[in-house]
Short mmCIF file of C-alpha atoms (C1' of nucleotides) in Angstrom, two decimals:
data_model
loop_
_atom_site.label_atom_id
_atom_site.label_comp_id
_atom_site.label_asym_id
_atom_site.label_seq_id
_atom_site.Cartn_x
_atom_site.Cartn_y
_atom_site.Cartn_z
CA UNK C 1 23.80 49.82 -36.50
CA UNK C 2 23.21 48.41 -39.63
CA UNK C 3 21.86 44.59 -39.58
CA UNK C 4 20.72 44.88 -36.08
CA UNK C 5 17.78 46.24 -36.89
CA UNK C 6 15.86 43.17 -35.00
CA UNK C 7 17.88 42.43 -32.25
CA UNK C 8 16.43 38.81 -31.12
CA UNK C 9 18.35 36.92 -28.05
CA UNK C 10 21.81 37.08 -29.49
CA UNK C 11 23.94 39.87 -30.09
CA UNK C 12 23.57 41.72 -27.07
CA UNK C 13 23.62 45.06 -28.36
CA UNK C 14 27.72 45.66 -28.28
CA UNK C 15 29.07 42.47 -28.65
CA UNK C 16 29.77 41.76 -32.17
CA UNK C 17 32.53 40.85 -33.85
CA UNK C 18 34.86 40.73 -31.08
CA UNK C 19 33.32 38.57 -29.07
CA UNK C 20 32.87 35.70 -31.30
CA UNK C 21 36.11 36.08 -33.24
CA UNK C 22 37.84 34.98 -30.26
CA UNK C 23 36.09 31.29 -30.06
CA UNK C 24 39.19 29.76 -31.31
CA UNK C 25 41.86 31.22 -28.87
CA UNK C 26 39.51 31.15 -26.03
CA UNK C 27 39.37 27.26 -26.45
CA UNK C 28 42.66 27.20 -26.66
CA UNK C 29 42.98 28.92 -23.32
CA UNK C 30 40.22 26.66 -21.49
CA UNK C 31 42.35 23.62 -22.02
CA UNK C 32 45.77 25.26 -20.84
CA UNK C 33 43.63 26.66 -17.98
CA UNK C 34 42.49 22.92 -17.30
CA UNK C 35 46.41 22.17 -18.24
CA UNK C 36 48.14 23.76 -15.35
CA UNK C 37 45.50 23.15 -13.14
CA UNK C 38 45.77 19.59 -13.42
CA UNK C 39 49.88 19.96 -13.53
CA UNK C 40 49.55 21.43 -10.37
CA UNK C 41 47.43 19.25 -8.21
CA UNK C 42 49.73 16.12 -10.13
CA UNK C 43 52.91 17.65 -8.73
CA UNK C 44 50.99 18.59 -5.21
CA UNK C 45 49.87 14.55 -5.00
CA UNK C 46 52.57 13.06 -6.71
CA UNK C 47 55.15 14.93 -6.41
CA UNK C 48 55.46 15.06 -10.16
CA UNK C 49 53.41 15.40 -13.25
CA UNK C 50 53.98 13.08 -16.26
CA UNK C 51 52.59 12.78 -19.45
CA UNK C 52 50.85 9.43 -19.07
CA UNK C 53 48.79 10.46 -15.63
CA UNK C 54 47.71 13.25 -17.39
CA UNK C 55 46.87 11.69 -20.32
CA UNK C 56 44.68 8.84 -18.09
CA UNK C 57 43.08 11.45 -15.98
CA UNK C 58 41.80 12.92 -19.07
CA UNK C 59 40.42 10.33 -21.12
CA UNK C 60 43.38 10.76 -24.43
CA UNK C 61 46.53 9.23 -25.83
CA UNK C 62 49.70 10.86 -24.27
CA UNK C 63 49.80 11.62 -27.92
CA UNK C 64 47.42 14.39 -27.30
CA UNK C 65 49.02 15.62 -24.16
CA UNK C 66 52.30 15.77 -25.31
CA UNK C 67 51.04 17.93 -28.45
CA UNK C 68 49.07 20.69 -25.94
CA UNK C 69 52.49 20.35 -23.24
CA UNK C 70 54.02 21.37 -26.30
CA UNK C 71 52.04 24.36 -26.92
CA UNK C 72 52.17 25.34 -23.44
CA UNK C 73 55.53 25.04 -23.55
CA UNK C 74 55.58 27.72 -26.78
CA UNK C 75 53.38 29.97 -24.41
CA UNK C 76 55.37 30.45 -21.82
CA UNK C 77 52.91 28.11 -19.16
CA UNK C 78 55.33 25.31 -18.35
CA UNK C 79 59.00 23.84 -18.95
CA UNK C 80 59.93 20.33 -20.34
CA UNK C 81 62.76 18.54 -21.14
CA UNK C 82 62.92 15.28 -23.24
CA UNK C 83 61.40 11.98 -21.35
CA UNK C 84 61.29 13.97 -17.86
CA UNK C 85 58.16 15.45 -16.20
CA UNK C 86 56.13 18.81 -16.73
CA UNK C 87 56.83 21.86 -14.87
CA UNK C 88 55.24 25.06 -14.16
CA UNK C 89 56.51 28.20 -15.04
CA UNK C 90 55.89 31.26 -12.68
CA UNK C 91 53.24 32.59 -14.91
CA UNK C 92 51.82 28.76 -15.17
CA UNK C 93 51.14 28.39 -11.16
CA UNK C 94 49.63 32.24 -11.43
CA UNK C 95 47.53 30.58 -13.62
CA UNK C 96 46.77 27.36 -12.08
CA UNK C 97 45.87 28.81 -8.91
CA UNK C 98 43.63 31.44 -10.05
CA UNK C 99 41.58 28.80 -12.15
CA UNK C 100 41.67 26.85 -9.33
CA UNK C 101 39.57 29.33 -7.12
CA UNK C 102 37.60 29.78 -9.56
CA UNK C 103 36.65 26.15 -10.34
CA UNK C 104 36.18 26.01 -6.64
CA UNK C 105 33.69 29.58 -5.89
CA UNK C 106 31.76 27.78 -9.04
CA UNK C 107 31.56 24.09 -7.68
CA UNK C 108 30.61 25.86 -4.22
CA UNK C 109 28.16 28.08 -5.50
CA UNK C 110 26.36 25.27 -7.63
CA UNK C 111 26.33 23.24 -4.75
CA UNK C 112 24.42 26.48 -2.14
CA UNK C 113 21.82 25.41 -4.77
CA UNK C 114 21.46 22.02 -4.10
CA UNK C 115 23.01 20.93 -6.92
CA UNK C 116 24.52 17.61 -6.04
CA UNK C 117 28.27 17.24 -5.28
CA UNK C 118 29.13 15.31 -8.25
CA UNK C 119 26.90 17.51 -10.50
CA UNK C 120 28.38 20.29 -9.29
CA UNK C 121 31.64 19.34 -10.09
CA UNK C 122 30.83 17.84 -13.66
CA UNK C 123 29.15 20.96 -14.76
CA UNK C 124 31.74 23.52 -12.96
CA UNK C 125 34.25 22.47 -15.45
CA UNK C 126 32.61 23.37 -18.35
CA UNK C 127 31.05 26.54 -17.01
CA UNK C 128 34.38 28.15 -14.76
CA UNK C 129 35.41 28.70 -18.44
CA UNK C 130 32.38 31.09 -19.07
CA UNK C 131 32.23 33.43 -15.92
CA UNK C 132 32.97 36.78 -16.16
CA UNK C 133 34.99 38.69 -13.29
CA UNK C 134 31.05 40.22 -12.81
CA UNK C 135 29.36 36.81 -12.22
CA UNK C 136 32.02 35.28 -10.49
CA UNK C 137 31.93 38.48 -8.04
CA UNK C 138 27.76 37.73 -8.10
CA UNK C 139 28.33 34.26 -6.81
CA UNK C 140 30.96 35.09 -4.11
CA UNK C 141 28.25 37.68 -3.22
CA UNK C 142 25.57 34.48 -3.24
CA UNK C 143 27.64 32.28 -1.22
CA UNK C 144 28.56 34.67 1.73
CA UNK C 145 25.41 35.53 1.91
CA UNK C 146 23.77 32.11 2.73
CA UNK C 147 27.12 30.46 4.05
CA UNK C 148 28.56 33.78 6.43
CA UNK C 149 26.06 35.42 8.91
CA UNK U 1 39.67 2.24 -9.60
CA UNK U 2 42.73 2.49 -10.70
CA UNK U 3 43.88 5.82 -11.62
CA UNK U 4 41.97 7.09 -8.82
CA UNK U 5 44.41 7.43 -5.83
CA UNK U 6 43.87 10.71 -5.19
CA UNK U 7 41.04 12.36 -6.61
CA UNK U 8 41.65 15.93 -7.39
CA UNK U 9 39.27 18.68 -8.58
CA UNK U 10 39.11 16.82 -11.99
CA UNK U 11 37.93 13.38 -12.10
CA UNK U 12 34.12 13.88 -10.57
CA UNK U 13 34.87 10.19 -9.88
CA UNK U 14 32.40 8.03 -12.03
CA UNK U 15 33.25 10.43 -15.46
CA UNK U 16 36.63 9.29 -16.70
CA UNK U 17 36.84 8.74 -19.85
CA UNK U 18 33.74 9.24 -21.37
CA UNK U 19 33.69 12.90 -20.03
CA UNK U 20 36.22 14.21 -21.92
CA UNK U 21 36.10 12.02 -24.81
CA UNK U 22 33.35 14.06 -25.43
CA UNK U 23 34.90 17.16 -25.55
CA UNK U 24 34.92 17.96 -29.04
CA UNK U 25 31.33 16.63 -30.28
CA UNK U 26 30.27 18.43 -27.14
CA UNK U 27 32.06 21.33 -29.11
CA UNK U 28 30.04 20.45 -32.04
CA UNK U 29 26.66 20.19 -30.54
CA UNK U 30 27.19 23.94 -29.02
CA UNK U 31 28.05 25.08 -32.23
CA UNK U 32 24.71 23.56 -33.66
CA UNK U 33 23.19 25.05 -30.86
CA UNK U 34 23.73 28.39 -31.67
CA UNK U 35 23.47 27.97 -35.34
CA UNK U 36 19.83 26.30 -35.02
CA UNK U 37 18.52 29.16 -32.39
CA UNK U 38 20.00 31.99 -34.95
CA UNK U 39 18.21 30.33 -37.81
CA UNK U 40 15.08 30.11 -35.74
CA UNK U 41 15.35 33.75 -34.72
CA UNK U 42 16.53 34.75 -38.33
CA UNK U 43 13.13 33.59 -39.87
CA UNK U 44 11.19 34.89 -37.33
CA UNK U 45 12.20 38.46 -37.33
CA UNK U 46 13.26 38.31 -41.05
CA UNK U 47 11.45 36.01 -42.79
CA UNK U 48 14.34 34.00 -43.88
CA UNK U 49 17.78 32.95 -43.10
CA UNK U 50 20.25 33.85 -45.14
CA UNK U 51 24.23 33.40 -44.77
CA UNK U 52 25.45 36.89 -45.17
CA UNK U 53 23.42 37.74 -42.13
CA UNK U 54 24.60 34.69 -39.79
CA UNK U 55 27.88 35.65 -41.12
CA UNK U 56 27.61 39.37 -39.79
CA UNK U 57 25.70 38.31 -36.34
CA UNK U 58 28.63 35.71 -35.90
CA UNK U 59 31.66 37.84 -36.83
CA UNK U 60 32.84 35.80 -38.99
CA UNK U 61 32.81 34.92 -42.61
CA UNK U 62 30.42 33.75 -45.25
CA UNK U 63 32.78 31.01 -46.06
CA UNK U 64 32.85 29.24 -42.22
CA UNK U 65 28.62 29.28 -42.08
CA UNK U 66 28.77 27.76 -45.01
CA UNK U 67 30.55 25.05 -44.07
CA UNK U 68 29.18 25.07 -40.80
CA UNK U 69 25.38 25.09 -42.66
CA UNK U 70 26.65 22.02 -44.59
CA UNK U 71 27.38 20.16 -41.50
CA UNK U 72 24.52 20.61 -40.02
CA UNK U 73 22.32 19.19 -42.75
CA UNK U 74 24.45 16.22 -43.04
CA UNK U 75 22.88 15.72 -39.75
CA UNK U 76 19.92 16.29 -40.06
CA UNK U 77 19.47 19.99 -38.75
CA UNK U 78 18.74 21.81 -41.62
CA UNK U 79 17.80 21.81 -45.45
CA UNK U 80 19.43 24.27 -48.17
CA UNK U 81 19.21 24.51 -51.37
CA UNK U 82 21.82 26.67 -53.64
CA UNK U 83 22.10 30.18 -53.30
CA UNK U 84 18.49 30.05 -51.38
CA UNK U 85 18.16 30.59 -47.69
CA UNK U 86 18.12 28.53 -45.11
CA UNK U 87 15.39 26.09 -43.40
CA UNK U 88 14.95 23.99 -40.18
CA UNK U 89 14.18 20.68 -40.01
CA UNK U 90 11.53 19.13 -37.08
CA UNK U 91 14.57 18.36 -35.33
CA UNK U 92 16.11 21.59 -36.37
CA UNK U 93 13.45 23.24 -34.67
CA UNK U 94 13.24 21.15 -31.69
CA UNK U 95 16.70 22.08 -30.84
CA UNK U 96 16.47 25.31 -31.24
CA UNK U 97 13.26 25.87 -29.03
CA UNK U 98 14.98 23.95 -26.46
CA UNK U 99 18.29 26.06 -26.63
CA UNK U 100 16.31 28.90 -26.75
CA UNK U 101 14.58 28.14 -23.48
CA UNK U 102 17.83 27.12 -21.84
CA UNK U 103 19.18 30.36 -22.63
CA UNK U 104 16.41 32.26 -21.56
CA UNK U 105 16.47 30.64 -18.29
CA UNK U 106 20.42 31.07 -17.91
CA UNK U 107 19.98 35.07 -18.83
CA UNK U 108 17.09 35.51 -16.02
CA UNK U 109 19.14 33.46 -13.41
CA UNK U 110 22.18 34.97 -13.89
CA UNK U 111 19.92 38.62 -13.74
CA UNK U 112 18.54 37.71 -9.90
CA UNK U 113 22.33 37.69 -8.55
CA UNK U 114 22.37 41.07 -9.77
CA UNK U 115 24.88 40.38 -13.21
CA UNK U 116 23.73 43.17 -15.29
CA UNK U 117 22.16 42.36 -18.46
CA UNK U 118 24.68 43.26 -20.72
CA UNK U 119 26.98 40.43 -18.66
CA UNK U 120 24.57 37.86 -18.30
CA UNK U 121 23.53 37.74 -22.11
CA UNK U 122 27.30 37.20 -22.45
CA UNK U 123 28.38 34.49 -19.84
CA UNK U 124 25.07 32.89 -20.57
CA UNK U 125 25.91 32.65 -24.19
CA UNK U 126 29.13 30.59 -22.85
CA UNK U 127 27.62 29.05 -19.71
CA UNK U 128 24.11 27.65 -21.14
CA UNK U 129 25.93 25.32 -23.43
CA UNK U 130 27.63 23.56 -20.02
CA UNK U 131 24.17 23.50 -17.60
CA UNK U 132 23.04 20.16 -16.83
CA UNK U 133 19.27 18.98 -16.62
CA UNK U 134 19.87 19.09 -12.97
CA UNK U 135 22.01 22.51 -12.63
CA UNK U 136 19.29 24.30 -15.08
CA UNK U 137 16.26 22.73 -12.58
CA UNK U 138 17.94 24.50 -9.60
CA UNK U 139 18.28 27.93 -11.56
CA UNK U 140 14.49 27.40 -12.16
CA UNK U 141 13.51 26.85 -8.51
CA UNK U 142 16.23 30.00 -7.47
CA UNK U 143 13.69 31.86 -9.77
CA UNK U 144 10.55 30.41 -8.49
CA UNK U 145 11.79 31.45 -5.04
CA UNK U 146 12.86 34.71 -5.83
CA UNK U 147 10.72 35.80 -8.74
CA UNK U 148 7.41 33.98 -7.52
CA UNK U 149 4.98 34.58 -4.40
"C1'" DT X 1 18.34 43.98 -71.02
"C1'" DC X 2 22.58 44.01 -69.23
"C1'" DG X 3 26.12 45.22 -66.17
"C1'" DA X 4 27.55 46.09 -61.45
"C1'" DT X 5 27.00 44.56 -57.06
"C1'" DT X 6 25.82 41.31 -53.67
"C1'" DC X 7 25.35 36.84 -52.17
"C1'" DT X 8 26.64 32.03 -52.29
"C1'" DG X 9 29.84 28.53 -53.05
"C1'" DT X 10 34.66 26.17 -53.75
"C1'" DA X 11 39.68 25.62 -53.11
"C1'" DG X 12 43.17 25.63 -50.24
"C1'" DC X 13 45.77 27.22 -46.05
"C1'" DA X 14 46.41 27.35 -40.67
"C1'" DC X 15 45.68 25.68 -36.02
"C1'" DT X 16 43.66 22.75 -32.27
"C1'" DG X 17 43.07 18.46 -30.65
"C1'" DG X 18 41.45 13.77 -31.41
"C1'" DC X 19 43.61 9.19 -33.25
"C1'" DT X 20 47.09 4.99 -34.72
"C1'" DA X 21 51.56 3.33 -35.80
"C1'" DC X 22 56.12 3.37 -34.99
"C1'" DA X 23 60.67 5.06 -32.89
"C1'" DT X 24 63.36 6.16 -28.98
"C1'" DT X 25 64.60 6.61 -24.12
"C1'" DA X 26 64.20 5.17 -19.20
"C1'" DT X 27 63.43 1.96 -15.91
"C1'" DG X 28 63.08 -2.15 -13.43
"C1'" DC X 29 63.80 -6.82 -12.69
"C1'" DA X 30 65.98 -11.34 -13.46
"C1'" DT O 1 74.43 -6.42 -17.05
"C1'" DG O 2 70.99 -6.81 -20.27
"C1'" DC O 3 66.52 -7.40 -21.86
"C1'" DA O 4 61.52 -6.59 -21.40
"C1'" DT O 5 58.40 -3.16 -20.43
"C1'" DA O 6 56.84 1.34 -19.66
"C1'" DA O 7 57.05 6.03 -20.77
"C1'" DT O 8 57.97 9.55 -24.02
"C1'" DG O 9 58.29 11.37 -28.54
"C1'" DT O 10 57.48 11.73 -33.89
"C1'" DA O 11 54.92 11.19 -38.21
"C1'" DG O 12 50.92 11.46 -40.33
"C1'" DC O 13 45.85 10.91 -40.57
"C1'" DC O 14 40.99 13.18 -39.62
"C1'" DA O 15 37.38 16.72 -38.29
"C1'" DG O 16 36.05 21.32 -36.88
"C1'" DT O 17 36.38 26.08 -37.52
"C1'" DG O 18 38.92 30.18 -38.57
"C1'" DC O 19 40.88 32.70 -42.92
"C1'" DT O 20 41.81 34.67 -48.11
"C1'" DA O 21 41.22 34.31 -52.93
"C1'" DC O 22 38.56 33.33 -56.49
"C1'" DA O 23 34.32 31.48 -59.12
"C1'" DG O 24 29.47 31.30 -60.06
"C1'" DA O 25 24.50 32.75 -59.33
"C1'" DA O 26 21.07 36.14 -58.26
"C1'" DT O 27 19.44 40.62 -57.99
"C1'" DC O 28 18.76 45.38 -58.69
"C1'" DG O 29 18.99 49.59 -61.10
"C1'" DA O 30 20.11 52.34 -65.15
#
DNA sequence: TCGATTCTGTAGCACTGGCTACATTATGCA
DNA sequence: TGCATAATGTAGCCAGTGCTACAGAATCGA
């Protein structure tokens, strides 16, 4: 209660240190959440997910990939061995498939707006990242309302 | 054409590449973002903007808005002189009105589905960064139709 | 005025995630 | 089989954004 005397359009009121602190590891979590998703769907299509797909599905070197697989490894998301492909760990397909709905409830909800397809999928994956259990529940909410009866 | 077998959830198609290639001056930009609207809010409900107090709205130290400060008048965002607060520039304050607007319109959307306010200030401070022109238009009209006669 | 305190700034470290250049392993084809 | 190519991996660079520790400037009160 000290310097929020004026309390403009940022810091909502309880939200202070906490909340930004944990920019950094929060990043860090939107790409393994992006990660495992995309390990997933590779092993679901091709039956296997290698470095190089990966790395031309997202735009990088397999430098790059190889660097996050390897922090994913650290944290327990997926399993490598030397020049064979990336697996999921138990807690890495929780993971994947949870971001997964959630990508999709976003994509469908931007879309009951008349957002267009490909919009809604470009700006769903920078956004999935930012919905709270409350919002996502909001949008759910949205959707069976116009889509069910 | 290539790459493109089977199109997953990722890979909207036309954005290969170039959409993630982006990924960490898009990072940048957001951070300038909410630097530039903080500024602007700073010296209108202070008078001035100093570092100590971006520091304590951020939650983090003096040491990373410095830095941050510096980058941002190396392009063009801001002027500072030492140890004296710090100003927008035109473009400065072009960015932050827009951002400012943005946000506004992400908090009252997110409101109408019934987030509570608390919430929405807080996904919105994560969501507005990843809105397109064409996903923030439909939030508008959603208001229009709710909000409106 | 001057000394303590506060604010601002610099140096240097860590980590993420881009990159290039080069090394090593697998693979596939002649 | 063996070599060329593709895939994977390592080393080392950069920028951004966290941090602590310390240095320098400004400010405020005794």
């Amino acid at each position: 209660m000290d310097q929020l005397a004026a309390k403009p359009s940022h810091t909502p009121a309880p939200t202070l240190k906490e909340n930004l602190r944990k920019t950094r590891e929060e990043h860090a979590r939107e790409t393994a959440q992006d990660y495992v998703e995309m390990i997933a769907e590779l092993i679901a299509s091709q039956g296997e997910a290698r470095v190089i797909d990966m790395a031309r599905r997202l735009g990088v070197t397999h430098v790059t990939v190889i660097r996050t697989i390897q922090r994913l490894q650290r944290e327990g998301l997926v399993t490598t061995q030397p020049y064979r492909s990336i697996f999921l760990t138990a807690e890495g397909r929780r993971l994947a498939k949870e971001s997964r709905h959630r990508h999709e409830v976003v994509v469908a909800f931007l879309e009951s707006l008349g957002v267009s397809a490909a919009v809604s999928q470009s700006d769903a994956e920078g956004i999935e990242h930012h919905v709270s259990r409350e919002t996502l529940a909001a949008f759910v909410r949205h959707l069976e309302k116009k889509g069910g009866a």
